[in-house]
CSV table of C-alpha atoms (C1' of nucleotides) in Angstrom, one decimal:
chain,number,residue,atom,x,y,z
A,1,MET,CA,38.0,4.1,-44.3
A,2,ALA,CA,37.6,2.6,-40.8
A,3,LYS,CA,34.5,0.9,-39.5
A,4,TRP,CA,32.9,1.3,-36.3
A,5,LEU,CA,30.2,0.1,-33.7
A,6,VAL,CA,28.5,2.3,-31.1
A,7,LYS,CA,25.7,1.1,-28.5
A,8,THR,CA,22.8,2.9,-27.9
A,9,GLU,CA,19.6,2.4,-26.1
A,10,PRO,CA,16.9,2.5,-28.7
A,11,SER,CA,14.8,4.5,-26.3
A,12,GLU,CA,17.2,7.3,-26.2
A,13,CYS,CA,18.4,7.2,-30.1
A,14,SER,CA,17.5,4.2,-32.5
A,15,ILE,CA,18.1,3.4,-36.0
A,16,ASP,CA,14.7,4.5,-36.6
A,17,ASP,CA,15.2,7.9,-35.4
A,18,PHE,CA,18.0,8.1,-38.2
A,19,ALA,CA,15.8,6.4,-40.7
A,20,GLN,CA,13.0,9.0,-39.8
A,21,LYS,CA,15.5,11.8,-40.9
A,22,PRO,CA,17.7,10.5,-43.5
A,23,ASP,CA,19.1,13.9,-44.8
A,24,ALA,CA,20.0,15.0,-41.1
A,25,SER,CA,23.3,14.9,-39.5
A,26,ILE,CA,22.4,13.9,-35.8
A,27,PRO,CA,25.0,14.4,-33.1
A,28,TRP,CA,26.4,11.5,-31.2
A,29,ASP,CA,27.1,12.9,-27.9
A,30,GLY,CA,26.9,11.9,-24.3
A,31,VAL,CA,29.9,9.5,-24.3
A,32,ARG,CA,31.6,9.6,-20.7
A,33,ASN,CA,34.0,7.1,-20.9
A,34,TYR,CA,37.6,7.9,-21.8
A,35,GLN,CA,38.5,5.0,-23.8
A,36,ALA,CA,35.2,5.3,-26.0
A,37,ARG,CA,35.9,8.9,-26.3
A,38,ASN,CA,39.5,8.2,-27.8
A,39,PHE,CA,38.1,5.9,-30.4
A,40,LEU,CA,35.4,8.7,-30.9
A,41,ARG,CA,38.4,11.1,-31.7
A,42,GLN,CA,39.7,8.7,-34.4
A,43,MET,CA,36.6,8.7,-36.7
A,44,ALA,CA,36.9,10.6,-39.8
A,45,GLU,CA,34.3,11.8,-42.3
A,46,GLY,CA,32.8,8.9,-44.2
A,47,ASP,CA,33.3,6.3,-41.7
A,48,GLN,CA,30.6,3.6,-41.4
A,49,VAL,CA,29.3,2.9,-38.0
A,50,PHE,CA,27.1,-0.2,-36.8
A,51,ILE,CA,24.2,0.9,-34.5
A,52,TYR,CA,23.8,-1.5,-31.9
A,53,HIS,CA,20.7,-1.5,-29.7
A,54,ALA,CA,21.3,-2.5,-26.0
A,55,SER,CA,19.0,-2.6,-22.7
A,56,CYS,CA,16.1,-3.4,-24.8
A,57,LYS,CA,14.0,-6.5,-26.1
A,58,HIS,CA,15.7,-6.8,-29.5
A,59,ILE,CA,19.3,-6.5,-28.4
A,60,GLY,CA,21.7,-6.3,-31.6
A,61,ILE,CA,22.9,-4.7,-34.7
A,62,ALA,CA,20.0,-2.8,-36.3
A,63,GLY,CA,21.7,-0.6,-38.7
A,64,ILE,CA,24.4,1.5,-40.5
A,65,VAL,CA,25.0,5.0,-40.3
A,66,ARG,CA,28.1,7.0,-41.5
A,67,VAL,CA,30.2,10.0,-39.9
A,68,THR,CA,29.4,13.3,-41.3
A,69,LYS,CA,31.4,15.5,-38.8
A,70,SER,CA,34.7,14.5,-37.3
A,71,ALA,CA,34.8,14.8,-33.3
A,72,TYR,CA,34.2,18.3,-31.9
A,73,PRO,CA,33.6,19.5,-28.2
A,74,ASP,CA,30.5,18.0,-26.9
A,75,PRO,CA,28.2,21.0,-26.1
A,76,ALA,CA,26.5,18.9,-23.6
A,77,GLN,CA,29.5,18.9,-20.9
A,78,PHE,CA,29.2,22.8,-20.7
A,79,ASP,CA,25.4,22.6,-20.1
A,80,ALA,CA,24.7,22.8,-16.1
A,81,GLU,CA,21.1,21.5,-17.2
A,82,SER,CA,22.3,18.6,-18.9
A,83,PRO,CA,22.6,15.1,-17.5
A,84,TYR,CA,26.0,14.8,-19.3
A,85,HIS,CA,27.0,18.0,-17.7
A,86,ASP,CA,30.8,17.8,-16.5
A,87,PRO,CA,31.8,20.7,-13.9
A,88,LYS,CA,35.4,19.7,-14.6
A,89,SER,CA,35.5,20.3,-18.0
A,90,THR,CA,36.4,23.7,-19.6
A,91,HIS,CA,36.0,25.5,-22.9
A,92,GLU,CA,39.7,25.7,-23.0
A,93,GLN,CA,40.3,22.0,-22.5
A,94,PRO,CA,37.1,20.2,-23.0
A,95,ARG,CA,37.2,16.6,-22.1
A,96,TRP,CA,34.4,15.0,-24.2
A,97,GLN,CA,33.7,14.9,-27.7
A,98,ALA,CA,30.9,14.4,-30.1
A,99,VAL,CA,30.5,13.5,-33.8
A,100,ASP,CA,27.5,13.9,-36.1
A,101,MET,CA,26.1,10.7,-37.8
A,102,GLN,CA,23.7,10.3,-40.7
A,103,PHE,CA,21.4,7.5,-41.7
A,104,VAL,CA,22.8,4.7,-44.3
A,105,LYS,CA,20.5,1.9,-43.8
A,106,LYS,CA,18.5,-0.3,-41.4
A,107,LEU,CA,19.3,-3.9,-41.8
A,108,PRO,CA,16.7,-6.0,-43.1
A,109,LYS,CA,16.8,-8.2,-40.1
A,110,LEU,CA,18.6,-7.5,-36.8
A,111,ILE,CA,21.7,-9.4,-36.2
A,112,SER,CA,21.4,-10.3,-32.5
A,113,LEU,CA,23.8,-10.4,-29.9
A,114,ASP,CA,23.3,-14.2,-29.5
A,115,ARG,CA,24.3,-14.7,-33.4
A,116,LEU,CA,27.1,-12.5,-32.8
A,117,LYS,CA,28.4,-14.2,-30.1
A,118,ASN,CA,28.3,-17.5,-32.2
A,119,MET,CA,29.8,-16.0,-35.5
A,120,ASP,CA,33.4,-17.2,-36.3
A,121,GLY,CA,36.0,-14.4,-36.4
A,122,LEU,CA,34.3,-12.1,-33.9
A,123,GLU,CA,36.6,-13.3,-31.1
A,124,ASP,CA,38.4,-10.0,-30.4
A,125,LEU,CA,35.5,-7.7,-30.9
A,126,PRO,CA,35.0,-6.2,-27.4
A,127,LEU,CA,31.2,-6.4,-28.0
A,128,VAL,CA,31.0,-10.0,-27.7
A,129,ARG,CA,33.4,-10.4,-24.6
A,130,LYS,CA,31.9,-10.9,-21.2
A,131,GLY,CA,31.7,-8.0,-19.2
A,132,ASN,CA,32.8,-5.7,-21.5
A,133,ARG,CA,31.0,-2.2,-21.5
A,134,LEU,CA,32.8,-0.1,-24.0
A,135,SER,CA,30.3,1.9,-26.0
A,136,VAL,CA,32.3,2.9,-28.9
A,137,MET,CA,34.7,0.5,-30.7
A,138,PRO,CA,36.4,0.0,-33.9
A,139,VAL,CA,35.5,-2.7,-36.2
A,140,SER,CA,37.8,-4.6,-38.6
A,141,GLU,CA,37.0,-4.8,-42.3
A,142,ASP,CA,37.0,-8.5,-41.7
A,143,GLU,CA,34.6,-8.3,-38.9
A,144,TRP,CA,32.6,-6.0,-40.7
A,145,GLN,CA,32.3,-8.1,-43.5
A,146,ARG,CA,31.4,-11.5,-41.7
A,147,ILE,CA,28.9,-9.6,-39.6
A,148,LEU,CA,27.0,-8.6,-43.0
A,149,GLY,CA,27.6,-11.9,-44.4
B,1,DG,C1',50.2,5.0,-5.7
B,2,DC,C1',47.1,1.8,-3.3
B,3,DC,C1',42.5,0.1,-2.9
B,4,DA,C1',37.9,0.1,-0.8
B,5,DA,C1',33.6,2.1,-1.6
B,6,DC,C1',30.6,3.3,-4.8
B,7,DG,C1',28.1,4.0,-9.4
B,8,DT,C1',27.2,2.6,-13.9
B,9,DT,C1',26.5,-0.9,-17.7
B,10,DG,C1',23.9,-3.9,-19.8
B,11,DG,C1',22.6,-9.0,-20.3
B,12,DC,C1',19.3,-11.9,-18.3
C,1,DG,C1',14.7,-6.4,-10.7
C,2,DC,C1',19.1,-8.8,-10.2
C,3,DC,C1',23.8,-8.9,-10.4
C,4,DA,C1',28.4,-9.5,-12.5
C,5,DA,C1',31.9,-6.9,-14.6
C,6,DC,C1',33.9,-2.6,-14.8
C,7,DG,C1',35.3,2.5,-14.3
C,8,DT,C1',35.7,6.2,-11.1
C,9,DT,C1',36.3,8.6,-6.9
C,10,DG,C1',38.7,9.8,-2.9
C,11,DG,C1',41.2,8.9,1.7
C,12,DC,C1',45.2,7.4,3.1
DNA sequence: GCCAACGTTGGC
DNA sequence: GCCAACGTTGGC
């Protein structure tokens, strides 16, 4: 079972939004980057995912969710009213995918970006590399355990 | 296919 | 709010 990390602005969707509806599957949509999309496509039901809070006061990994539905066409791409609308996308050949995710747990204490940067064994994690903007990335089992450890 | 211009991300 | 880094767009 693979492990992942996704970035989010907590003002948009935070770990608390998942925690408030622990039984609900929440769509993870709006990914509009090809590399991130390709990782979304690889997600399988049951995969665990770190929720990373970005562009906010307390930056870092805030909790864990799991994939409840693997990739399907992101409805927002067809919605002309949506900020995620993509006029070049068609139902026949949708460009963008979404997955559904469900709450697993909130970490007792947020793991800050600063701590992640100073942790051994995370050198290959795109998150801590300078200038990296990838919003969906794989996390190896070893990296996952080091982060939780 | 190149690359300059532009837009976005995201830490600080 | 600033700005470095990066991705995308579009003219040529």
